[in-house]
Coordinates of C-alpha atoms in Angstrom, one line a residue:
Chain A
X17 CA 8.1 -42.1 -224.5
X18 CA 6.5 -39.2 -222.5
X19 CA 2.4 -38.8 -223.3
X20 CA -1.0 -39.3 -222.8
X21 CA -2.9 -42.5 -223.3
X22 CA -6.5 -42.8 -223.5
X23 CA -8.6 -46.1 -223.6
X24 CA -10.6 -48.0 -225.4
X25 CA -10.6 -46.3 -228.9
X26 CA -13.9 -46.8 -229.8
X27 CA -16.4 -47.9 -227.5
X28 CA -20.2 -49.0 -227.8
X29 CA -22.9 -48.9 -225.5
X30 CA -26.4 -49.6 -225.1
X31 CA -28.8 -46.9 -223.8
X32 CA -28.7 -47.0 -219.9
X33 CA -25.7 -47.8 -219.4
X34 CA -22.4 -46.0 -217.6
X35 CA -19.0 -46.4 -219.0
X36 CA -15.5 -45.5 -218.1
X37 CA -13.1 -44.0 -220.6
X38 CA -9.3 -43.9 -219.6
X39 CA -6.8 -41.3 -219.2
X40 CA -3.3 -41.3 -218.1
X41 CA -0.5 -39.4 -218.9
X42 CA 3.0 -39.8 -217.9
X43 CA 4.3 -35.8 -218.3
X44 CA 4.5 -34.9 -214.8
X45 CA 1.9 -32.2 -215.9
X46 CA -0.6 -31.0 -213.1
X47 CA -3.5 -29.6 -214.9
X48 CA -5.7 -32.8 -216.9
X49 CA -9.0 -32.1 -219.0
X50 CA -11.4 -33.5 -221.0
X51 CA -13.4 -32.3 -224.1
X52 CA -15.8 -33.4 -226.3
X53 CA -15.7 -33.1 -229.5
X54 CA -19.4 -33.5 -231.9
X55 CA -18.6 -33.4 -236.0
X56 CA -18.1 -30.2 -237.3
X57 CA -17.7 -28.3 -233.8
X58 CA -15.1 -27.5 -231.5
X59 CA -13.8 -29.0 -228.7
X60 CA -16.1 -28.5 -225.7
X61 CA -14.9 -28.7 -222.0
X62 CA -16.2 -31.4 -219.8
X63 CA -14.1 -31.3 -216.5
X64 CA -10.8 -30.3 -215.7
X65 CA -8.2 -30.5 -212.9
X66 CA -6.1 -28.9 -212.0
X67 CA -4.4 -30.5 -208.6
X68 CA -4.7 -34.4 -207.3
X69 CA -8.0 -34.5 -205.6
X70 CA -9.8 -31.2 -206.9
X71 CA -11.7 -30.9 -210.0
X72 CA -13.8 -28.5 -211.8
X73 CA -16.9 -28.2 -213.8
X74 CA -16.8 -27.2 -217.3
X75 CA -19.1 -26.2 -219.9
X76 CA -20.5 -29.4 -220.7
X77 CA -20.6 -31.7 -217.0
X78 CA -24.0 -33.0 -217.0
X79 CA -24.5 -36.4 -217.2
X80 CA -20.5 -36.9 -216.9
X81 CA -18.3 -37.6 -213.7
X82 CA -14.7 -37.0 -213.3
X83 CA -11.9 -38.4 -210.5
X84 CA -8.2 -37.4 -209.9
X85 CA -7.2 -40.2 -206.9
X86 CA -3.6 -39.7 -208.3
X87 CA -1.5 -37.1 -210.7
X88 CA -1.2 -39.8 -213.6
X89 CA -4.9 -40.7 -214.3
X90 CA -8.4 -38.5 -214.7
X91 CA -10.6 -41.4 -215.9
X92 CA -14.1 -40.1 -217.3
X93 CA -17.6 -41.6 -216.5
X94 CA -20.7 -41.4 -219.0
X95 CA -23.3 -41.6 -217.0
X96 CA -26.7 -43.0 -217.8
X97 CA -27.9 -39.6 -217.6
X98 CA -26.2 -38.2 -220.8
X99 CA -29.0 -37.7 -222.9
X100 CA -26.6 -37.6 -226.5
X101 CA -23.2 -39.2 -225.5
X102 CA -22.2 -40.6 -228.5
X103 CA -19.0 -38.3 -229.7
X104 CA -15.5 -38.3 -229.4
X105 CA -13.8 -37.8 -226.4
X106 CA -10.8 -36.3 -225.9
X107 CA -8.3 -36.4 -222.7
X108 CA -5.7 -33.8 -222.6
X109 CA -3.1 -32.6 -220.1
X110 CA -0.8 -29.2 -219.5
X111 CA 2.2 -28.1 -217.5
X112 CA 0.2 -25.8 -216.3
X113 CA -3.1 -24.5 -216.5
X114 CA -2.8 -21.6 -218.9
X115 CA -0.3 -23.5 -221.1
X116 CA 0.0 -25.6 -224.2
X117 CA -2.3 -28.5 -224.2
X118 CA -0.9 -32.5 -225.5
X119 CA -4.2 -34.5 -226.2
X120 CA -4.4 -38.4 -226.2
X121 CA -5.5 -40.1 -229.3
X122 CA -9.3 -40.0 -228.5
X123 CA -11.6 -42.0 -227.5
X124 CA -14.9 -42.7 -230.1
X125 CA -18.4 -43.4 -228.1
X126 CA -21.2 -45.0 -229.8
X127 CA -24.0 -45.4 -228.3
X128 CA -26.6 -47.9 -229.7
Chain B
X8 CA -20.8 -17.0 -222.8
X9 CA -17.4 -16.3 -223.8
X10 CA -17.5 -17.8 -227.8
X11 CA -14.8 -18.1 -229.9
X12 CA -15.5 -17.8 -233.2
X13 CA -13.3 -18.6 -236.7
X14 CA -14.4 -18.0 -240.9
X15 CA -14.4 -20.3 -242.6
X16 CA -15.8 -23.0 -241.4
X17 CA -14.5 -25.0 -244.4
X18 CA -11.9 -24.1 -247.7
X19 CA -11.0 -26.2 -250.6
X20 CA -7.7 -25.3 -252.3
X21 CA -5.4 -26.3 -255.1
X22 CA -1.8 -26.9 -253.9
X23 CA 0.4 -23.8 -254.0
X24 CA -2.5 -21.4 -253.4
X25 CA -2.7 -19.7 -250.0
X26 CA -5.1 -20.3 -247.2
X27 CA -6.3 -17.8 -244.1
X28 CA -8.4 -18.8 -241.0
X29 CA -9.4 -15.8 -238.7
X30 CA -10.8 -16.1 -235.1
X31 CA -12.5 -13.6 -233.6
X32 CA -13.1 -13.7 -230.0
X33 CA -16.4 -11.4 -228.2
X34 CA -13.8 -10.5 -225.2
X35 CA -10.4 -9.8 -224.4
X36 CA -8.0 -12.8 -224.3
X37 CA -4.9 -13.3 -222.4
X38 CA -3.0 -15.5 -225.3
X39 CA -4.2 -17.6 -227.5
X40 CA -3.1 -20.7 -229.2
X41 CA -3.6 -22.7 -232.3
X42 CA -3.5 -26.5 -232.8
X43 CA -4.1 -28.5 -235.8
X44 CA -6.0 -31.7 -235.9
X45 CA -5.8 -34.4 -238.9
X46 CA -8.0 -36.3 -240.4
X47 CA -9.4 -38.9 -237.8
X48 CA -6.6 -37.6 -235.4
X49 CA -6.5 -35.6 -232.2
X50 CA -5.2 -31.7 -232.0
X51 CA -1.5 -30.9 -231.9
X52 CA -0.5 -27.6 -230.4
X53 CA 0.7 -25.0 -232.6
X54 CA 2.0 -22.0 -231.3
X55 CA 0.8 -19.6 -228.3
X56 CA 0.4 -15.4 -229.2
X57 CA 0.7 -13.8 -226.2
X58 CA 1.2 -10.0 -226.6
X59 CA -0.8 -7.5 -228.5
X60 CA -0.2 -7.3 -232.6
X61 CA 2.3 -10.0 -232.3
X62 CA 2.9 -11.8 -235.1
X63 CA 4.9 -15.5 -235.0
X64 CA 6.0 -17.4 -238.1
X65 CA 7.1 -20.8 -238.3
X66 CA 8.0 -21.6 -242.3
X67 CA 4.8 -21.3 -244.2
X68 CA 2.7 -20.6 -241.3
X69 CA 1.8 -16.9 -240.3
X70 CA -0.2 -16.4 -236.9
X71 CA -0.9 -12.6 -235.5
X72 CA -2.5 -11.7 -232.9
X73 CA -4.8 -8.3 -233.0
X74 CA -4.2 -5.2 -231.3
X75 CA -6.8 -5.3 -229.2
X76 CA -6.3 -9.3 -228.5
X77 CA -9.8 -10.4 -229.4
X78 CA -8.9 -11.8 -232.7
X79 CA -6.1 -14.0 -234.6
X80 CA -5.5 -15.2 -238.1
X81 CA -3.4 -18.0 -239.0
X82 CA -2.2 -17.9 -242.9
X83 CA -0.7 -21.0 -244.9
X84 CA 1.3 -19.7 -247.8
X85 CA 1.6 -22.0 -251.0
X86 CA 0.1 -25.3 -249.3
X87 CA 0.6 -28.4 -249.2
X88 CA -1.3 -31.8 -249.5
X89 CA 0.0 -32.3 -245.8
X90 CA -1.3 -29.2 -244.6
X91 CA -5.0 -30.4 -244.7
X92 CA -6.7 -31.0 -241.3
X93 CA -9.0 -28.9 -239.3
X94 CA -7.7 -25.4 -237.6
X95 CA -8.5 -24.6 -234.3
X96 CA -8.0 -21.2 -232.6
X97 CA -8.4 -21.5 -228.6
X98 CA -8.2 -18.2 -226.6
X99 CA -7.4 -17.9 -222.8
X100 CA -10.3 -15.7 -221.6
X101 CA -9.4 -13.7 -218.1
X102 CA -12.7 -14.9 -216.4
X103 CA -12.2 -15.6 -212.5
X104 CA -10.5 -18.6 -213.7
X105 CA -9.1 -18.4 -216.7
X106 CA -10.7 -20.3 -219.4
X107 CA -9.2 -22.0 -223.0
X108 CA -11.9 -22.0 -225.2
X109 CA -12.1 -23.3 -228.1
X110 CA -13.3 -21.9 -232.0
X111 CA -14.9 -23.9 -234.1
X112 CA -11.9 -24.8 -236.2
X113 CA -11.4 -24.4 -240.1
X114 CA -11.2 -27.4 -241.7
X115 CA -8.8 -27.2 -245.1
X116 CA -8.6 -29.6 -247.9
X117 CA -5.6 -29.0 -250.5
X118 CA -6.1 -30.7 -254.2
X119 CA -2.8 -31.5 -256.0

């Protein structure tokens, strides 16, 4: 089945350190984002892509890093520099960049 | 900054009664889209309005797009217990890149 698969689910961390979430997505689509998303607010852009090897800022990019090595996979970093990561991340991809967005299934940070 | 806005922020119905989420938008759009997000879950697109004053239906659901494309509504008639989840309105702003940006969403609970 076609989609978008993000890893781990839930994630904890202690202050000071990075972490990796996961996102790949196996619907041939060119354009991959991420958002994050705080209780009872929308979704808020992090990064997005919309080629292999080019990515963009969004609202949100500080304290977060971004790579698109291939057309499947935009893996996110948290860095150590986030100042209030804990949230619920969200990977999503589109055919193209103005088009309808398919999200993965989240991924919850914690930070302790 | 471009913001997306949407009343209510919350609304608590009885099944069968009918429910309306507006989003207003402070510029022009080029489309905008709904999605729908469950309890826990992750958004699922909706639809996509495109031209001015359109207006899409899909069974109980109702979405128009104003005249002068800076604001939507979505309306549920009788709803359902499946119908609770959070709304969210994202309009395509015509900035040098174009931009999806995101409301902050309408979340519905339905009582049987």
């Amino acid at each position: 089945d076609g989609g978008i698969t993000q890893s781990p689910k839930y994630l904890f961390r202690k202050e000071g350190q990075n972490v990796t979430l996961s996102c790949e997505q196996n619907l041939n689509h060119d354009a991959m984002y991420w958002y994050r998303q705080d209780p009872g607010q929308g979704l808020r852009l992090i990064y997005y892509s919309q080629i292999v090897n080019d990515f963009q800022k969004g609202d949100i990019a500080e304290g977060y890093s971004v790579s698109r090595e291939k057309k499947e996979s935009f893996p996110l970093t948290v860095t150590s520099a986030q100042k209030n990561p804990t949230a619920f991340y969200l990977c999503a991809s589109s055919f193209t960049y103005t088009g309808e967005l398919f999200f993965g299934e989240g991924s919850r940070l914690t930070v302790l | 900054g471009q913001q997306v806005m949407q009343i209510p922020q919350y609304q608590h119905v009885q099944e069968g009664e009918d429910f309306t989420t507006y989003c207003n938008s402070s510029t022009t759009l080029s489309n905008i889209q709904w999605y729908k997000q469950r309890p826990g879950g992750h958004p699922v697109f909706l639809i996509q309005l495109v031209k001015s004053g359109e207006v899409k239906k899909q069974k109980r659901l109702t979405f128009q797009f104003g005249e002068a494309k800076k604001n939507s509504s979505l309306h549920i008639t009788a709803t359902q217990t499946t119908d609770v989840g959070t709304y969210f309105c994202a309009g395509l702003v015509p900035t040098g890149f174009q931009k999806l940006v995101f409301g902050t969403g309408t979340r519905l609970l339905v009582s049987p």
